[in-house]
mmCIF file with all atom_site columns, C-alpha atoms in Angstrom:
data_model
loop_
_atom_site.group_PDB
_atom_site.id
_atom_site.type_symbol
_atom_site.label_atom_id
_atom_site.label_alt_id
_atom_site.label_comp_id
_atom_site.label_asym_id
_atom_site.label_entity_id
_atom_site.label_seq_id
_atom_site.pdbx_PDB_ins_code
_atom_site.Cartn_x
_atom_site.Cartn_y
_atom_site.Cartn_z
_atom_site.occupancy
_atom_site.B_iso_or_equiv
_atom_site.pdbx_formal_charge
_atom_site.auth_seq_id
_atom_site.auth_comp_id
_atom_site.auth_asym_id
_atom_site.auth_atom_id
_atom_site.pdbx_PDB_model_num
ATOM 1   C CA . MET P 1 1   ? -0.114 0.031  0.029   1.00 41.00 ? 1   MET P CA 1
ATOM 2   C CA . ILE P 1 2   ? 1.348  3.537  -0.931  1.00 46.00 ? 2   ILE P CA 1
ATOM 3   C CA . ASN P 1 3   ? 1.181  5.921  2.007   1.00 63.00 ? 3   ASN P CA 1
ATOM 4   C CA . ASN P 1 4   ? 2.546  9.079  0.576   1.00 85.00 ? 4   ASN P CA 1
ATOM 5   C CA . SER P 1 5   ? 3.958  10.764 -2.425  1.00 89.00 ? 5   SER P CA 1
ATOM 6   C CA . TRP P 1 6   ? 7.442  9.633  -1.530  1.00 91.00 ? 6   TRP P CA 1
ATOM 7   C CA . ASP P 1 7   ? 6.421  6.015  -1.197  1.00 92.00 ? 7   ASP P CA 1
ATOM 8   C CA . GLU P 1 8   ? 4.984  6.412  -4.723  1.00 92.00 ? 8   GLU P CA 1
ATOM 9   C CA . ARG P 1 9   ? 7.992  8.040  -5.990  1.00 91.00 ? 9   ARG P CA 1
ATOM 10  C CA . PHE P 1 10  ? 10.386 5.349  -4.556  1.00 94.00 ? 10  PHE P CA 1
ATOM 11  C CA . ASN P 1 11  ? 8.198  2.497  -5.509  1.00 93.00 ? 11  ASN P CA 1
ATOM 12  C CA . LYS P 1 12  ? 10.364 1.134  -8.513  1.00 92.00 ? 12  LYS P CA 1
ATOM 13  C CA . GLN P 1 13  ? 13.477 -0.966 -8.963  1.00 92.00 ? 13  GLN P CA 1
ATOM 14  C CA . GLU P 1 14  ? 15.632 1.875  -9.875  1.00 95.00 ? 14  GLU P CA 1
ATOM 15  C CA . TYR P 1 15  ? 17.283 4.218  -7.355  1.00 97.00 ? 15  TYR P CA 1
ATOM 16  C CA . ILE P 1 16  ? 15.827 7.355  -8.464  1.00 95.00 ? 16  ILE P CA 1
ATOM 17  C CA . TYR P 1 17  ? 18.835 9.497  -7.001  1.00 96.00 ? 17  TYR P CA 1
ATOM 18  C CA . GLY P 1 18  ? 21.472 6.894  -7.873  1.00 96.00 ? 18  GLY P CA 1
ATOM 19  C CA . LYS P 1 19  ? 23.614 4.896  -5.507  1.00 97.00 ? 19  LYS P CA 1
ATOM 20  C CA . GLU P 1 20  ? 26.670 7.164  -5.501  1.00 97.00 ? 20  GLU P CA 1
ATOM 21  C CA . PRO P 1 21  ? 27.025 9.534  -2.435  1.00 98.00 ? 21  PRO P CA 1
ATOM 22  C CA . ASN P 1 22  ? 26.483 13.271 -2.704  1.00 98.00 ? 22  ASN P CA 1
ATOM 23  C CA . VAL P 1 23  ? 29.634 14.794 -3.896  1.00 97.00 ? 23  VAL P CA 1
ATOM 24  C CA . PHE P 1 24  ? 29.706 17.522 -1.026  1.00 98.00 ? 24  PHE P CA 1
ATOM 25  C CA . VAL P 1 25  ? 28.994 14.932 1.534   1.00 97.00 ? 25  VAL P CA 1
ATOM 26  C CA . LYS P 1 26  ? 31.821 12.762 0.317   1.00 97.00 ? 26  LYS P CA 1
ATOM 27  C CA . SER P 1 27  ? 34.277 15.619 0.482   1.00 96.00 ? 27  SER P CA 1
ATOM 28  C CA . MET P 1 28  ? 33.235 16.306 3.979   1.00 96.00 ? 28  MET P CA 1
ATOM 29  C CA . LEU P 1 29  ? 33.015 12.946 5.454   1.00 95.00 ? 29  LEU P CA 1
ATOM 30  C CA . GLN P 1 30  ? 35.727 10.745 3.792   1.00 90.00 ? 30  GLN P CA 1
ATOM 31  C CA . ASP P 1 31  ? 38.356 11.491 6.335   1.00 92.00 ? 31  ASP P CA 1
ATOM 32  C CA . HIS P 1 32  ? 36.175 11.919 9.474   1.00 94.00 ? 32  HIS P CA 1
ATOM 33  C CA . PRO P 1 33  ? 36.975 9.570  12.365  1.00 95.00 ? 33  PRO P CA 1
ATOM 34  C CA . SER P 1 34  ? 34.466 6.752  13.083  1.00 96.00 ? 34  SER P CA 1
ATOM 35  C CA . CYS P 1 35  ? 31.450 8.155  14.856  1.00 98.00 ? 35  CYS P CA 1
ATOM 36  C CA . ASP P 1 36  ? 27.655 8.174  15.312  1.00 98.00 ? 36  ASP P CA 1
ATOM 37  C CA . VAL P 1 37  ? 25.978 9.572  12.110  1.00 98.00 ? 37  VAL P CA 1
ATOM 38  C CA . LEU P 1 38  ? 22.466 10.585 11.496  1.00 98.00 ? 38  LEU P CA 1
ATOM 39  C CA . THR P 1 39  ? 21.207 11.233 8.050   1.00 98.00 ? 39  THR P CA 1
ATOM 40  C CA . ILE P 1 40  ? 17.761 12.987 7.669   1.00 98.00 ? 40  ILE P CA 1
ATOM 41  C CA . ALA P 1 41  ? 15.405 12.873 4.760   1.00 96.00 ? 41  ALA P CA 1
ATOM 42  C CA . GLU P 1 42  ? 17.725 10.074 3.419   1.00 98.00 ? 42  GLU P CA 1
ATOM 43  C CA . GLY P 1 43  ? 15.409 8.586  0.927   1.00 96.00 ? 43  GLY P CA 1
ATOM 44  C CA . GLU P 1 44  ? 16.875 5.329  -0.663  1.00 98.00 ? 44  GLU P CA 1
ATOM 45  C CA . GLY P 1 45  ? 20.105 5.547  1.323   1.00 98.00 ? 45  GLY P CA 1
ATOM 46  C CA . ARG P 1 46  ? 22.984 6.390  -0.942  1.00 98.00 ? 46  ARG P CA 1
ATOM 47  C CA . ASN P 1 47  ? 24.644 8.706  1.723   1.00 98.00 ? 47  ASN P CA 1
ATOM 48  C CA . ALA P 1 48  ? 23.815 6.712  4.743   1.00 98.00 ? 48  ALA P CA 1
ATOM 49  C CA . VAL P 1 49  ? 25.379 3.557  2.990   1.00 98.00 ? 49  VAL P CA 1
ATOM 50  C CA . TYR P 1 50  ? 28.518 5.549  1.923   1.00 98.00 ? 50  TYR P CA 1
ATOM 51  C CA . ALA P 1 51  ? 28.837 6.580  5.575   1.00 98.00 ? 51  ALA P CA 1
ATOM 52  C CA . ALA P 1 52  ? 28.484 2.961  6.847   1.00 98.00 ? 52  ALA P CA 1
ATOM 53  C CA . GLU P 1 53  ? 31.019 1.892  4.425   1.00 98.00 ? 53  GLU P CA 1
ATOM 54  C CA . LEU P 1 54  ? 33.506 4.282  5.865   1.00 98.00 ? 54  LEU P CA 1
ATOM 55  C CA . GLY P 1 55  ? 33.046 2.507  9.241   1.00 98.00 ? 55  GLY P CA 1
ATOM 56  C CA . HIS P 1 56  ? 30.445 4.917  10.904  1.00 98.00 ? 56  HIS P CA 1
ATOM 57  C CA . ARG P 1 57  ? 27.467 3.726  13.047  1.00 98.00 ? 57  ARG P CA 1
ATOM 58  C CA . VAL P 1 58  ? 24.726 5.271  10.723  1.00 98.00 ? 58  VAL P CA 1
ATOM 59  C CA . THR P 1 59  ? 20.963 5.990  11.454  1.00 98.00 ? 59  THR P CA 1
ATOM 60  C CA . ALA P 1 60  ? 18.852 7.117  8.753   1.00 98.00 ? 60  ALA P CA 1
ATOM 61  C CA . TRP P 1 61  ? 15.498 9.018  9.221   1.00 98.00 ? 61  TRP P CA 1
ATOM 62  C CA . ASP P 1 62  ? 12.937 9.194  6.193   1.00 97.00 ? 62  ASP P CA 1
ATOM 63  C CA . TYR P 1 63  ? 9.115  9.786  5.640   1.00 94.00 ? 63  TYR P CA 1
ATOM 64  C CA . SER P 1 64  ? 8.913  6.795  3.287   1.00 96.00 ? 64  SER P CA 1
ATOM 65  C CA . SER P 1 65  ? 8.755  3.308  4.226   1.00 96.00 ? 65  SER P CA 1
ATOM 66  C CA . VAL P 1 66  ? 9.389  2.328  0.716   1.00 96.00 ? 66  VAL P CA 1
ATOM 67  C CA . GLY P 1 67  ? 12.504 4.376  0.639   1.00 97.00 ? 67  GLY P CA 1
ATOM 68  C CA . LEU P 1 68  ? 13.854 2.889  3.933   1.00 98.00 ? 68  LEU P CA 1
ATOM 69  C CA . ASP P 1 69  ? 13.142 -0.739 2.644   1.00 97.00 ? 69  ASP P CA 1
ATOM 70  C CA . LYS P 1 70  ? 15.228 -0.070 -0.401  1.00 98.00 ? 70  LYS P CA 1
ATOM 71  C CA . LEU P 1 71  ? 17.844 1.491  1.930   1.00 98.00 ? 71  LEU P CA 1
ATOM 72  C CA . HIS P 1 72  ? 18.276 -1.818 3.860   1.00 98.00 ? 72  HIS P CA 1
ATOM 73  C CA . GLN P 1 73  ? 18.309 -3.778 0.410   1.00 98.00 ? 73  GLN P CA 1
ATOM 74  C CA . PHE P 1 74  ? 21.094 -1.528 -0.781  1.00 98.00 ? 74  PHE P CA 1
ATOM 75  C CA . ALA P 1 75  ? 23.047 -1.695 2.643   1.00 98.00 ? 75  ALA P CA 1
ATOM 76  C CA . ASP P 1 76  ? 22.707 -5.628 2.554   1.00 98.00 ? 76  ASP P CA 1
ATOM 77  C CA . SER P 1 77  ? 24.310 -5.529 -1.053  1.00 98.00 ? 77  SER P CA 1
ATOM 78  C CA . ARG P 1 78  ? 27.237 -3.577 0.441   1.00 98.00 ? 78  ARG P CA 1
ATOM 79  C CA . ASN P 1 79  ? 27.470 -5.638 3.557   1.00 98.00 ? 79  ASN P CA 1
ATOM 80  C CA . VAL P 1 80  ? 26.929 -2.826 5.982   1.00 98.00 ? 80  VAL P CA 1
ATOM 81  C CA . LYS P 1 81  ? 24.312 -2.022 8.588   1.00 98.00 ? 81  LYS P CA 1
ATOM 82  C CA . VAL P 1 82  ? 22.218 1.051  8.801   1.00 98.00 ? 82  VAL P CA 1
ATOM 83  C CA . LYS P 1 83  ? 19.514 1.615  11.426  1.00 98.00 ? 83  LYS P CA 1
ATOM 84  C CA . THR P 1 84  ? 16.558 3.316  10.016  1.00 98.00 ? 84  THR P CA 1
ATOM 85  C CA . LYS P 1 85  ? 13.284 5.240  11.667  1.00 97.00 ? 85  LYS P CA 1
ATOM 86  C CA . LEU P 1 86  ? 10.316 6.409  9.830   1.00 96.00 ? 86  LEU P CA 1
ATOM 87  C CA . VAL P 1 87  ? 10.108 10.085 10.743  1.00 95.00 ? 87  VAL P CA 1
ATOM 88  C CA . ASP P 1 88  ? 7.998  12.969 9.424   1.00 93.00 ? 88  ASP P CA 1
ATOM 89  C CA . LEU P 1 89  ? 10.285 15.829 9.834   1.00 93.00 ? 89  LEU P CA 1
ATOM 90  C CA . ALA P 1 90  ? 7.551  18.326 9.136   1.00 90.00 ? 90  ALA P CA 1
ATOM 91  C CA . GLN P 1 91  ? 5.904  17.184 12.581  1.00 89.00 ? 91  GLN P CA 1
ATOM 92  C CA . GLU P 1 92  ? 6.999  18.128 15.983  1.00 85.00 ? 92  GLU P CA 1
ATOM 93  C CA . ILE P 1 93  ? 9.941  15.830 16.878  1.00 89.00 ? 93  ILE P CA 1
ATOM 94  C CA . ASP P 1 94  ? 11.542 15.168 20.381  1.00 87.00 ? 94  ASP P CA 1
ATOM 95  C CA . PHE P 1 95  ? 15.223 16.142 19.629  1.00 94.00 ? 95  PHE P CA 1
ATOM 96  C CA . ARG P 1 96  ? 17.223 14.396 22.242  1.00 94.00 ? 96  ARG P CA 1
ATOM 97  C CA . GLU P 1 97  ? 20.226 16.308 23.481  1.00 96.00 ? 97  GLU P CA 1
ATOM 98  C CA . ASN P 1 98  ? 23.868 15.379 22.578  1.00 97.00 ? 98  ASN P CA 1
ATOM 99  C CA . GLN P 1 99  ? 23.065 12.178 20.572  1.00 97.00 ? 99  GLN P CA 1
ATOM 100 C CA . TRP P 1 100 ? 25.027 12.423 17.285  1.00 98.00 ? 100 TRP P CA 1
ATOM 101 C CA . ASP P 1 101 ? 28.502 13.386 16.084  1.00 98.00 ? 101 ASP P CA 1
ATOM 102 C CA . VAL P 1 102 ? 27.469 14.041 12.503  1.00 98.00 ? 102 VAL P CA 1
ATOM 103 C CA . VAL P 1 103 ? 24.063 14.995 11.111  1.00 98.00 ? 103 VAL P CA 1
ATOM 104 C CA . MET P 1 104 ? 23.678 15.114 7.286   1.00 98.00 ? 104 MET P CA 1
ATOM 105 C CA . ASN P 1 105 ? 20.857 16.671 5.247   1.00 98.00 ? 105 ASN P CA 1
ATOM 106 C CA . VAL P 1 106 ? 21.206 16.366 1.465   1.00 98.00 ? 106 VAL P CA 1
ATOM 107 C CA . PHE P 1 107 ? 18.180 18.083 -0.421  1.00 96.00 ? 107 PHE P CA 1
ATOM 108 C CA . GLY P 1 108 ? 15.964 17.501 2.372   1.00 94.00 ? 108 GLY P CA 1
ATOM 109 C CA . HIS P 1 109 ? 13.309 20.141 1.757   1.00 93.00 ? 109 HIS P CA 1
ATOM 110 C CA . ILE P 1 110 ? 10.583 19.821 4.320   1.00 89.00 ? 110 ILE P CA 1
ATOM 111 C CA . GLY P 1 111 ? 8.037  22.478 5.061   1.00 87.00 ? 111 GLY P CA 1
ATOM 112 C CA . ASP P 1 112 ? 8.042  26.125 4.986   1.00 91.00 ? 112 ASP P CA 1
ATOM 113 C CA . ALA P 1 113 ? 10.541 28.424 6.673   1.00 92.00 ? 113 ALA P CA 1
ATOM 114 C CA . SER P 1 114 ? 9.138  27.726 10.238  1.00 93.00 ? 114 SER P CA 1
ATOM 115 C CA . VAL P 1 115 ? 9.451  23.925 9.758   1.00 94.00 ? 115 VAL P CA 1
ATOM 116 C CA . ARG P 1 116 ? 13.025 24.454 8.462   1.00 94.00 ? 116 ARG P CA 1
ATOM 117 C CA . GLN P 1 117 ? 14.024 26.803 11.240  1.00 94.00 ? 117 GLN P CA 1
ATOM 118 C CA . ARG P 1 118 ? 12.619 24.230 13.860  1.00 95.00 ? 118 ARG P CA 1
ATOM 119 C CA . LEU P 1 119 ? 14.456 21.390 12.156  1.00 95.00 ? 119 LEU P CA 1
ATOM 120 C CA . MET P 1 120 ? 17.797 23.222 12.079  1.00 96.00 ? 120 MET P CA 1
ATOM 121 C CA . LYS P 1 121 ? 17.376 24.201 15.769  1.00 96.00 ? 121 LYS P CA 1
ATOM 122 C CA . GLY P 1 122 ? 16.562 20.560 16.686  1.00 97.00 ? 122 GLY P CA 1
ATOM 123 C CA . ILE P 1 123 ? 19.753 19.621 14.880  1.00 97.00 ? 123 ILE P CA 1
ATOM 124 C CA . LYS P 1 124 ? 21.686 21.974 17.026  1.00 97.00 ? 124 LYS P CA 1
ATOM 125 C CA . THR P 1 125 ? 20.220 20.254 19.998  1.00 97.00 ? 125 THR P CA 1
ATOM 126 C CA . MET P 1 126 ? 20.886 16.663 18.747  1.00 97.00 ? 126 MET P CA 1
ATOM 127 C CA . LEU P 1 127 ? 24.567 17.280 17.861  1.00 98.00 ? 127 LEU P CA 1
ATOM 128 C CA . ARG P 1 128 ? 27.195 16.600 20.617  1.00 98.00 ? 128 ARG P CA 1
ATOM 129 C CA . PRO P 1 129 ? 29.780 19.363 21.367  1.00 98.00 ? 129 PRO P CA 1
ATOM 130 C CA . GLY P 1 130 ? 32.398 19.219 18.665  1.00 98.00 ? 130 GLY P CA 1
ATOM 131 C CA . GLY P 1 131 ? 29.869 17.437 16.373  1.00 98.00 ? 131 GLY P CA 1
ATOM 132 C CA . VAL P 1 132 ? 29.343 18.639 12.792  1.00 98.00 ? 132 VAL P CA 1
ATOM 133 C CA . TYR P 1 133 ? 26.161 19.468 10.659  1.00 98.00 ? 133 TYR P CA 1
ATOM 134 C CA . ILE P 1 134 ? 26.796 18.663 6.862   1.00 98.00 ? 134 ILE P CA 1
ATOM 135 C CA . MET P 1 135 ? 24.110 20.090 4.465   1.00 98.00 ? 135 MET P CA 1
ATOM 136 C CA . GLU P 1 136 ? 23.483 20.530 0.681   1.00 98.00 ? 136 GLU P CA 1
ATOM 137 C CA . VAL P 1 137 ? 20.052 21.772 -0.325  1.00 97.00 ? 137 VAL P CA 1
ATOM 138 C CA . TYR P 1 138 ? 18.685 23.791 -3.167  1.00 97.00 ? 138 TYR P CA 1
ATOM 139 C CA . SER P 1 139 ? 18.507 27.497 -2.606  1.00 97.00 ? 139 SER P CA 1
ATOM 140 C CA . ASP P 1 140 ? 15.902 30.100 -3.133  1.00 96.00 ? 140 ASP P CA 1
ATOM 141 C CA . ARG P 1 141 ? 17.523 30.796 -6.638  1.00 97.00 ? 141 ARG P CA 1
ATOM 142 C CA . GLN P 1 142 ? 17.051 27.150 -7.941  1.00 97.00 ? 142 GLN P CA 1
ATOM 143 C CA . LEU P 1 143 ? 13.516 27.403 -9.550  1.00 96.00 ? 143 LEU P CA 1
ATOM 144 C CA . PRO P 1 144 ? 14.852 28.827 -12.998 1.00 96.00 ? 144 PRO P CA 1
ATOM 145 C CA . TYR P 1 145 ? 17.515 25.967 -13.186 1.00 96.00 ? 145 TYR P CA 1
ATOM 146 C CA . ARG P 1 146 ? 14.813 23.239 -13.602 1.00 88.00 ? 146 ARG P CA 1
ATOM 147 C CA . SER P 1 147 ? 17.703 20.598 -12.737 1.00 94.00 ? 147 SER P CA 1
ATOM 148 C CA . GLY P 1 148 ? 15.982 19.108 -9.594  1.00 92.00 ? 148 GLY P CA 1
ATOM 149 C CA . GLY P 1 149 ? 14.040 19.902 -6.432  1.00 90.00 ? 149 GLY P CA 1
ATOM 150 C CA . GLY P 1 150 ? 10.585 21.191 -5.680  1.00 83.00 ? 150 GLY P CA 1
ATOM 151 C CA . LYS P 1 151 ? 8.702  23.660 -7.679  1.00 88.00 ? 151 LYS P CA 1
ATOM 152 C CA . ASP P 1 152 ? 7.560  25.691 -4.532  1.00 92.00 ? 152 ASP P CA 1
ATOM 153 C CA . ILE P 1 153 ? 10.027 28.422 -3.350  1.00 94.00 ? 153 ILE P CA 1
ATOM 154 C CA . ARG P 1 154 ? 8.600  28.100 0.056   1.00 94.00 ? 154 ARG P CA 1
ATOM 155 C CA . LEU P 1 155 ? 10.402 24.785 0.349   1.00 94.00 ? 155 LEU P CA 1
ATOM 156 C CA . LEU P 1 156 ? 13.894 26.356 -0.645  1.00 96.00 ? 156 LEU P CA 1
ATOM 157 C CA . TYR P 1 157 ? 16.561 27.443 1.818   1.00 96.00 ? 157 TYR P CA 1
ATOM 158 C CA . THR P 1 158 ? 17.809 31.051 1.985   1.00 97.00 ? 158 THR P CA 1
ATOM 159 C CA . PRO P 1 159 ? 21.578 31.869 3.008   1.00 98.00 ? 159 PRO P CA 1
ATOM 160 C CA . CYS P 1 160 ? 20.247 34.456 5.834   1.00 97.00 ? 160 CYS P CA 1
ATOM 161 C CA . GLU P 1 161 ? 18.060 31.834 7.652   1.00 96.00 ? 161 GLU P CA 1
ATOM 162 C CA . VAL P 1 162 ? 20.854 29.374 7.578   1.00 97.00 ? 162 VAL P CA 1
ATOM 163 C CA . LEU P 1 163 ? 23.469 31.790 8.708   1.00 97.00 ? 163 LEU P CA 1
ATOM 164 C CA . GLN P 1 164 ? 21.373 33.350 11.386  1.00 97.00 ? 164 GLN P CA 1
ATOM 165 C CA . ILE P 1 165 ? 20.451 29.963 13.051  1.00 97.00 ? 165 ILE P CA 1
ATOM 166 C CA . PHE P 1 166 ? 24.289 28.811 13.156  1.00 98.00 ? 166 PHE P CA 1
ATOM 167 C CA . ALA P 1 167 ? 25.793 32.285 13.641  1.00 97.00 ? 167 ALA P CA 1
ATOM 168 C CA . ASP P 1 168 ? 26.903 31.200 17.247  1.00 97.00 ? 168 ASP P CA 1
ATOM 169 C CA . TRP P 1 169 ? 28.649 28.016 15.739  1.00 98.00 ? 169 TRP P CA 1
ATOM 170 C CA . GLN P 1 170 ? 31.981 27.401 14.061  1.00 97.00 ? 170 GLN P CA 1
ATOM 171 C CA . ILE P 1 171 ? 31.292 27.705 10.198  1.00 97.00 ? 171 ILE P CA 1
ATOM 172 C CA . LYS P 1 172 ? 33.966 25.503 8.538   1.00 97.00 ? 172 LYS P CA 1
ATOM 173 C CA . TYR P 1 173 ? 32.456 25.983 5.088   1.00 98.00 ? 173 TYR P CA 1
ATOM 174 C CA . PHE P 1 174 ? 29.653 27.860 3.502   1.00 98.00 ? 174 PHE P CA 1
ATOM 175 C CA . TYR P 1 175 ? 28.710 28.225 -0.178  1.00 98.00 ? 175 TYR P CA 1
ATOM 176 C CA . TYR P 1 176 ? 25.884 29.775 -1.898  1.00 98.00 ? 176 TYR P CA 1
ATOM 177 C CA . GLY P 1 177 ? 25.948 29.361 -5.679  1.00 98.00 ? 177 GLY P CA 1
ATOM 178 C CA . GLU P 1 178 ? 26.084 27.070 -8.659  1.00 98.00 ? 178 GLU P CA 1
ATOM 179 C CA . VAL P 1 179 ? 27.138 23.451 -8.879  1.00 98.00 ? 179 VAL P CA 1
ATOM 180 C CA . GLU P 1 180 ? 26.549 20.555 -11.256 1.00 97.00 ? 180 GLU P CA 1
ATOM 181 C CA . ARG P 1 181 ? 25.043 17.375 -9.949  1.00 97.00 ? 181 ARG P CA 1
ATOM 182 C CA . TYR P 1 182 ? 24.227 14.090 -11.748 1.00 96.00 ? 182 TYR P CA 1
ATOM 183 C CA . GLU P 1 183 ? 22.302 12.050 -9.001  1.00 96.00 ? 183 GLU P CA 1
ATOM 184 C CA . GLY P 1 184 ? 19.911 9.692  -10.800 1.00 93.00 ? 184 GLY P CA 1
ATOM 185 C CA . LYS P 1 185 ? 17.320 11.038 -12.986 1.00 89.00 ? 185 LYS P CA 1
ATOM 186 C CA . LEU P 1 186 ? 15.974 13.762 -10.798 1.00 90.00 ? 186 LEU P CA 1
ATOM 187 C CA . HIS P 1 187 ? 19.094 15.879 -10.018 1.00 94.00 ? 187 HIS P CA 1
ATOM 188 C CA . THR P 1 188 ? 20.646 16.355 -13.442 1.00 95.00 ? 188 THR P CA 1
ATOM 189 C CA . GLY P 1 189 ? 22.546 19.501 -14.467 1.00 97.00 ? 189 GLY P CA 1
ATOM 190 C CA . LEU P 1 190 ? 23.521 22.962 -13.140 1.00 98.00 ? 190 LEU P CA 1
ATOM 191 C CA . GLY P 1 191 ? 21.614 24.060 -10.063 1.00 97.00 ? 191 GLY P CA 1
ATOM 192 C CA . HIS P 1 192 ? 22.026 26.499 -7.200  1.00 98.00 ? 192 HIS P CA 1
ATOM 193 C CA . VAL P 1 193 ? 22.692 25.248 -3.859  1.00 98.00 ? 193 VAL P CA 1
ATOM 194 C CA . ILE P 1 194 ? 23.532 26.080 -0.074  1.00 98.00 ? 194 ILE P CA 1
ATOM 195 C CA . GLN P 1 195 ? 26.447 23.977 1.242   1.00 98.00 ? 195 GLN P CA 1
ATOM 196 C CA . LEU P 1 196 ? 27.278 24.044 4.992   1.00 98.00 ? 196 LEU P CA 1
ATOM 197 C CA . ALA P 1 197 ? 29.652 22.170 7.214   1.00 98.00 ? 197 ALA P CA 1
ATOM 198 C CA . VAL P 1 198 ? 29.320 23.709 10.827  1.00 98.00 ? 198 VAL P CA 1
ATOM 199 C CA . TYR P 1 199 ? 30.557 22.699 14.107  1.00 98.00 ? 199 TYR P CA 1
ATOM 200 C CA . LYS P 1 200 ? 28.940 22.762 17.624  1.00 98.00 ? 200 LYS P CA 1
ATOM 201 C CA . PRO P 1 201 ? 31.234 24.479 20.196  1.00 97.00 ? 201 PRO P CA 1
ATOM 202 C CA . THR P 1 202 ? 32.833 22.441 22.876  1.00 95.00 ? 202 THR P CA 1
ATOM 203 C CA . ASP P 1 203 ? 32.234 24.757 25.760  1.00 83.00 ? 203 ASP P CA 1
#
């Protein structure tokens, strides 16, 4: 039974965003010491499986049970384990303190600005001191590019909201501009993104 639009989208044999990890995630995570990693809006699992292959202890959240089932199939094929949890990020969530060393969000476009801000504040709570939040999402300038993402500008991130929320943290990397992405059929070509790698203070 198909429960939501993401279940319908993922309900096919192919991996619609491919099986290779996101380029930015790969650059940020490949040399990171083994730790507890949470991937949110993870879909079919390409970034979670990559992190697990690096030796991290990985948990993935997504709104689609079909996507999470495909994630487990993918992980099994690569001989790694990923814990999963069915989570609707647009709803109120109990963000437990100091639970993760890394949280990753790759093209997780959930709700309007109020939902995004609640989620990012929750991520600040969940990360342990010294932990890092890694994010690549489409920006508010993405719509004319037609290379991926939703068609509703309310779902797109702005640089101001991201920088305001993380102003009191150590920003290792921030980028607002164009990148080329070839991730399955739905992220193809030149797009406009926000990339962020930001560390939680240790004191």
